[in-house]
Amino acid sequence: MREIRISTERRTQLVEITELVADVLDSSNGSSAALVYVPHTTAGVTINERIDPKLVEDFESALEKIVEDGWRWQHVDADGENAPSHVRASLMSPQVLVPLEDGRLALGTYQGIFFCEFDGPRERKVYVTALS
Amino acid sequence: MREIRISTERRTQLVEITELVADVLDSSNGSSAALVYVPHTTAGVTINERIDPKLVEDFESALEKIVEDGWRWQHVDADGENAPSHVRASLMSPQVLVPLEDGRLALGTYQGIFFCEFDGPRERKVYVTALS
Amino acid sequence: MREIRISTERRTQLVEITELVADVLDSSNGSSAALVYVPHTTAGVTINERIDPKLVEDFESALEKIVEDGWRWQHVDADGENAPSHVRASLMSPQVLVPLEDGRLALGTYQGIFFCEFDGPRERKVYVTALS
């Protein structure tokens, strides 16, 4: 298991981590898939288009519309009333699993792997594990 | 593949199963990840914070707001008009995959694995498979 | 890694691919799980009930309600203003991972694997990888 560290800058922010994941996989030839896992409860990971920055903004605002800050929430912790952040994280999911071909991520032409911050800014970790 | 059995008590209910998963993994040293799979169509699984019971309630009511019972639905089966339960299950997803370190779940500090019931109460199964 | 090809016929369409996945797994005895991966950014994959065609229609319209075409979107590409299609794809997720028993998909009684088209009609690919 390898670890990536990233810093987020805004409350809701998708950060592309495709190259960071590819870098820690350098010697995984022989493996069949790469597990990208987020060990946080107000952040997740997804795969989507890595071309248009406007689409990333669309994603961020869509997640805030699917799960509304204005709903009645009970949860308050040291980080404030961040229940919607937790739900958004689970909607995106805590992990993605990408097949490998000759040790390289078999992503589609337009696909990138995105860390999904929902309670930033924060320092975050991502675990990468090669599976056989 | 190992099997866990749980009983749910309410229509929409998140049940923490972290310890149950960890228990059936006891002898999986050498494996790289644990697949937790739900073989049902009105239940799923997610990973989120296991500290605050109020957050669990927030999750349950949020899923009922994201997918509304009051929308126009066509599906009716032996269990009634439970189409929204099916959609909620897919939003949470049928499986999670957690990396293992020395045979133990490499969960984040606050993370727990939650079975997500959306058409309870019922008797349910969860499959746990260690991957190399 | 094996590849499946499918053609979709409508903008939003769930297509059952369980048999197609099972077919390319024929010789995977000894493997522990099957990774079904979608290399597109406006399509995903999920697992749900394969019995009632009305439930499939309910799923399709629910995804169009959870993420509304009428929200303010910025992204426009060669395929038009398809930002909601991208978000729907991520909600369903780019992959599912199904445990194998004696080389066969350990799906629940009513479960099927569904390719989720959100920007059709198109020609699409799905990757299937057996993991040990």
PDB file of N, CA, C and O in Angstrom, chain B residues 3-34:
ATOM      1  N   GLU B   3     -19.568 -15.431   4.762  1.00  0.00           N
ATOM      2  CA  GLU B   3     -20.901 -14.822   4.797  1.00  0.00           C
ATOM      3  C   GLU B   3     -21.233 -14.293   6.182  1.00  0.00           C
ATOM      4  O   GLU B   3     -21.011 -14.980   7.184  1.00  0.00           O
ATOM      5  N   ILE B   4     -21.756 -13.066   6.232  1.00  0.00           N
ATOM      6  CA  ILE B   4     -22.232 -12.458   7.476  1.00  0.00           C
ATOM      7  C   ILE B   4     -23.750 -12.378   7.375  1.00  0.00           C
ATOM      8  O   ILE B   4     -24.277 -12.114   6.297  1.00  0.00           O
ATOM      9  N   ARG B   5     -24.450 -12.589   8.491  1.00  0.00           N
ATOM     10  CA  ARG B   5     -25.908 -12.432   8.486  1.00  0.00           C
ATOM     11  C   ARG B   5     -26.298 -11.329   9.473  1.00  0.00           C
ATOM     12  O   ARG B   5     -25.767 -11.272  10.576  1.00  0.00           O
ATOM     13  N   ILE B   6     -27.182 -10.461   9.038  1.00  0.00           N
ATOM     14  CA  ILE B   6     -27.662  -9.414   9.935  1.00  0.00           C
ATOM     15  C   ILE B   6     -29.175  -9.276   9.807  1.00  0.00           C
ATOM     16  O   ILE B   6     -29.758  -9.626   8.783  1.00  0.00           O
ATOM     17  N   SER B   7     -29.789  -8.768  10.867  1.00  0.00           N
ATOM     18  CA  SER B   7     -31.227  -8.493  10.878  1.00  0.00           C
ATOM     19  C   SER B   7     -31.408  -6.982  10.982  1.00  0.00           C
ATOM     20  O   SER B   7     -30.812  -6.351  11.848  1.00  0.00           O
ATOM     21  N   THR B   8     -32.226  -6.422  10.098  1.00  0.00           N
ATOM     22  CA  THR B   8     -32.501  -4.991  10.197  1.00  0.00           C
ATOM     23  C   THR B   8     -33.869  -4.780  10.824  1.00  0.00           C
ATOM     24  O   THR B   8     -34.710  -5.686  10.831  1.00  0.00           O
ATOM     25  N   GLU B   9     -34.081  -3.591  11.349  1.00  0.00           N
ATOM     26  CA  GLU B   9     -35.270  -3.340  12.172  1.00  0.00           C
ATOM     27  C   GLU B   9     -36.206  -2.272  11.620  1.00  0.00           C
ATOM     28  O   GLU B   9     -37.345  -2.174  12.025  1.00  0.00           O
ATOM     29  N   ARG B  10     -35.675  -1.444  10.697  1.00  0.00           N
ATOM     30  CA  ARG B  10     -36.483  -0.348  10.176  1.00  0.00           C
ATOM     31  C   ARG B  10     -36.379  -0.315   8.657  1.00  0.00           C
ATOM     32  O   ARG B  10     -35.495  -0.945   8.084  1.00  0.00           O
ATOM     33  N   ARG B  11     -37.276   0.436   8.009  1.00  0.00           N
ATOM     34  CA  ARG B  11     -37.281   0.508   6.545  1.00  0.00           C
ATOM     35  C   ARG B  11     -35.942   1.006   6.023  1.00  0.00           C
ATOM     36  O   ARG B  11     -35.322   0.365   5.172  1.00  0.00           O
ATOM     37  N   THR B  12     -35.522   2.163   6.513  1.00  0.00           N
ATOM     38  CA  THR B  12     -34.234   2.731   6.109  1.00  0.00           C
ATOM     39  C   THR B  12     -33.333   2.741   7.337  1.00  0.00           C
ATOM     40  O   THR B  12     -33.644   3.386   8.329  1.00  0.00           O
ATOM     41  N   GLN B  13     -32.222   1.999   7.272  1.00  0.00           N
ATOM     42  CA  GLN B  13     -31.377   1.866   8.465  1.00  0.00           C
ATOM     43  C   GLN B  13     -29.936   1.549   8.083  1.00  0.00           C
ATOM     44  O   GLN B  13     -29.678   0.562   7.392  1.00  0.00           O
ATOM     45  N   LEU B  14     -29.013   2.361   8.540  1.00  0.00           N
ATOM     46  CA  LEU B  14     -27.598   2.045   8.377  1.00  0.00           C
ATOM     47  C   LEU B  14     -27.121   1.287   9.606  1.00  0.00           C
ATOM     48  O   LEU B  14     -27.301   1.743  10.745  1.00  0.00           O
ATOM     49  N   VAL B  15     -26.504   0.129   9.394  1.00  0.00           N
ATOM     50  CA  VAL B  15     -26.054  -0.737  10.486  1.00  0.00           C
ATOM     51  C   VAL B  15     -24.543  -0.904  10.364  1.00  0.00           C
ATOM     52  O   VAL B  15     -24.057  -1.367   9.329  1.00  0.00           O
ATOM     53  N   GLU B  16     -23.804  -0.548  11.389  1.00  0.00           N
ATOM     54  CA  GLU B  16     -22.352  -0.693  11.294  1.00  0.00           C
ATOM     55  C   GLU B  16     -21.945  -2.156  11.369  1.00  0.00           C
ATOM     56  O   GLU B  16     -22.381  -2.887  12.261  1.00  0.00           O
ATOM     57  N   ILE B  17     -21.115  -2.596  10.426  1.00  0.00           N
ATOM     58  CA  ILE B  17     -20.705  -4.009  10.365  1.00  0.00           C
ATOM     59  C   ILE B  17     -19.190  -4.158  10.362  1.00  0.00           C
ATOM     60  O   ILE B  17     -18.668  -5.226  10.041  1.00  0.00           O
ATOM     61  N   THR B  18     -18.478  -3.095  10.779  1.00  0.00           N
ATOM     62  CA  THR B  18     -17.012  -3.129  10.724  1.00  0.00           C
ATOM     63  C   THR B  18     -16.438  -4.337  11.472  1.00  0.00           C
ATOM     64  O   THR B  18     -15.584  -5.069  10.940  1.00  0.00           O
ATOM     65  N   GLU B  19     -16.915  -4.556  12.702  1.00  0.00           N
ATOM     66  CA  GLU B  19     -16.363  -5.650  13.510  1.00  0.00           C
ATOM     67  C   GLU B  19     -16.704  -7.014  12.907  1.00  0.00           C
ATOM     68  O   GLU B  19     -15.884  -7.933  12.935  1.00  0.00           O
ATOM     69  N   LEU B  20     -17.922  -7.137  12.370  1.00  0.00           N
ATOM     70  CA  LEU B  20     -18.319  -8.400  11.749  1.00  0.00           C
ATOM     71  C   LEU B  20     -17.422  -8.727  10.555  1.00  0.00           C
ATOM     72  O   LEU B  20     -17.028  -9.883  10.345  1.00  0.00           O
ATOM     73  N   VAL B  21     -17.088  -7.692   9.773  1.00  0.00           N
ATOM     74  CA  VAL B  21     -16.193  -7.894   8.632  1.00  0.00           C
ATOM     75  C   VAL B  21     -14.792  -8.258   9.120  1.00  0.00           C
ATOM     76  O   VAL B  21     -14.167  -9.208   8.631  1.00  0.00           O
ATOM     77  N   ALA B  22     -14.298  -7.504  10.111  1.00  0.00           N
ATOM     78  CA  ALA B  22     -12.953  -7.762  10.638  1.00  0.00           C
ATOM     79  C   ALA B  22     -12.851  -9.186  11.180  1.00  0.00           C
ATOM     80  O   ALA B  22     -11.826  -9.862  10.990  1.00  0.00           O
ATOM     81  N   ASP B  23     -13.906  -9.673  11.832  1.00  0.00           N
ATOM     82  CA  ASP B  23     -13.883 -11.009  12.433  1.00  0.00           C
ATOM     83  C   ASP B  23     -13.698 -12.113  11.395  1.00  0.00           C
ATOM     84  O   ASP B  23     -12.934 -13.047  11.617  1.00  0.00           O
ATOM     85  N   VAL B  24     -14.397 -12.021  10.264  1.00  0.00           N
ATOM     86  CA  VAL B  24     -14.286 -13.093   9.275  1.00  0.00           C
ATOM     87  C   VAL B  24     -12.995 -12.993   8.468  1.00  0.00           C
ATOM     88  O   VAL B  24     -12.669 -13.883   7.694  1.00  0.00           O
ATOM     89  N   LEU B  25     -12.234 -11.893   8.663  1.00  0.00           N
ATOM     90  CA  LEU B  25     -10.965 -11.718   7.956  1.00  0.00           C
ATOM     91  C   LEU B  25      -9.781 -12.244   8.755  1.00  0.00           C
ATOM     92  O   LEU B  25      -8.645 -12.197   8.300  1.00  0.00           O
ATOM     93  N   ASP B  26     -10.037 -12.772   9.964  1.00  0.00           N
ATOM     94  CA  ASP B  26      -8.963 -13.123  10.889  1.00  0.00           C
ATOM     95  C   ASP B  26      -7.738 -13.774  10.259  1.00  0.00           C
ATOM     96  O   ASP B  26      -6.609 -13.463  10.607  1.00  0.00           O
ATOM     97  N   SER B  27      -7.975 -14.692   9.305  1.00  0.00           N
ATOM     98  CA  SER B  27      -6.843 -15.473   8.811  1.00  0.00           C
ATOM     99  C   SER B  27      -6.368 -15.022   7.430  1.00  0.00           C
ATOM    100  O   SER B  27      -5.708 -15.756   6.721  1.00  0.00           O
ATOM    101  N   SER B  28      -6.721 -13.763   7.049  1.00  0.00           N
ATOM    102  CA  SER B  28      -6.443 -13.346   5.671  1.00  0.00           C
ATOM    103  C   SER B  28      -5.078 -12.704   5.489  1.00  0.00           C
ATOM    104  O   SER B  28      -4.842 -12.033   4.495  1.00  0.00           O
ATOM    105  N   ASN B  29      -4.189 -12.855   6.459  1.00  0.00           N
ATOM    106  CA  ASN B  29      -2.860 -12.279   6.325  1.00  0.00           C
ATOM    107  C   ASN B  29      -2.264 -12.637   4.964  1.00  0.00           C
ATOM    108  O   ASN B  29      -2.359 -13.772   4.519  1.00  0.00           O
ATOM    109  N   GLY B  30      -1.662 -11.667   4.310  1.00  0.00           N
ATOM    110  CA  GLY B  30      -1.115 -11.899   2.980  1.00  0.00           C
ATOM    111  C   GLY B  30      -2.010 -11.344   1.899  1.00  0.00           C
ATOM    112  O   GLY B  30      -1.573 -11.142   0.776  1.00  0.00           O
ATOM    113  N   SER B  31      -3.274 -11.070   2.226  1.00  0.00           N
ATOM    114  CA  SER B  31      -4.182 -10.491   1.244  1.00  0.00           C
ATOM    115  C   SER B  31      -3.991  -8.985   1.183  1.00  0.00           C
ATOM    116  O   SER B  31      -3.480  -8.363   2.109  1.00  0.00           O
ATOM    117  N   SER B  32      -4.425  -8.384   0.063  1.00  0.00           N
ATOM    118  CA  SER B  32      -4.235  -6.955  -0.172  1.00  0.00           C
ATOM    119  C   SER B  32      -5.476  -6.107   0.054  1.00  0.00           C
ATOM    120  O   SER B  32      -5.377  -4.907   0.299  1.00  0.00           O
ATOM    121  N   ALA B  33      -6.663  -6.695  -0.062  1.00  0.00           N
ATOM    122  CA  ALA B  33      -7.887  -5.914   0.083  1.00  0.00           C
ATOM    123  C   ALA B  33      -9.052  -6.825   0.446  1.00  0.00           C
ATOM    124  O   ALA B  33      -9.038  -8.025   0.143  1.00  0.00           O
ATOM    125  N   ALA B  34     -10.057  -6.248   1.108  1.00  0.00           N
ATOM    126  CA  ALA B  34     -11.258  -6.995   1.489  1.00  0.00           C
ATOM    127  C   ALA B  34     -12.447  -6.442   0.717  1.00  0.00           C
ATOM    128  O   ALA B  34     -12.743  -5.253   0.788  1.00  0.00           O
TER     129      ALA B  34
END
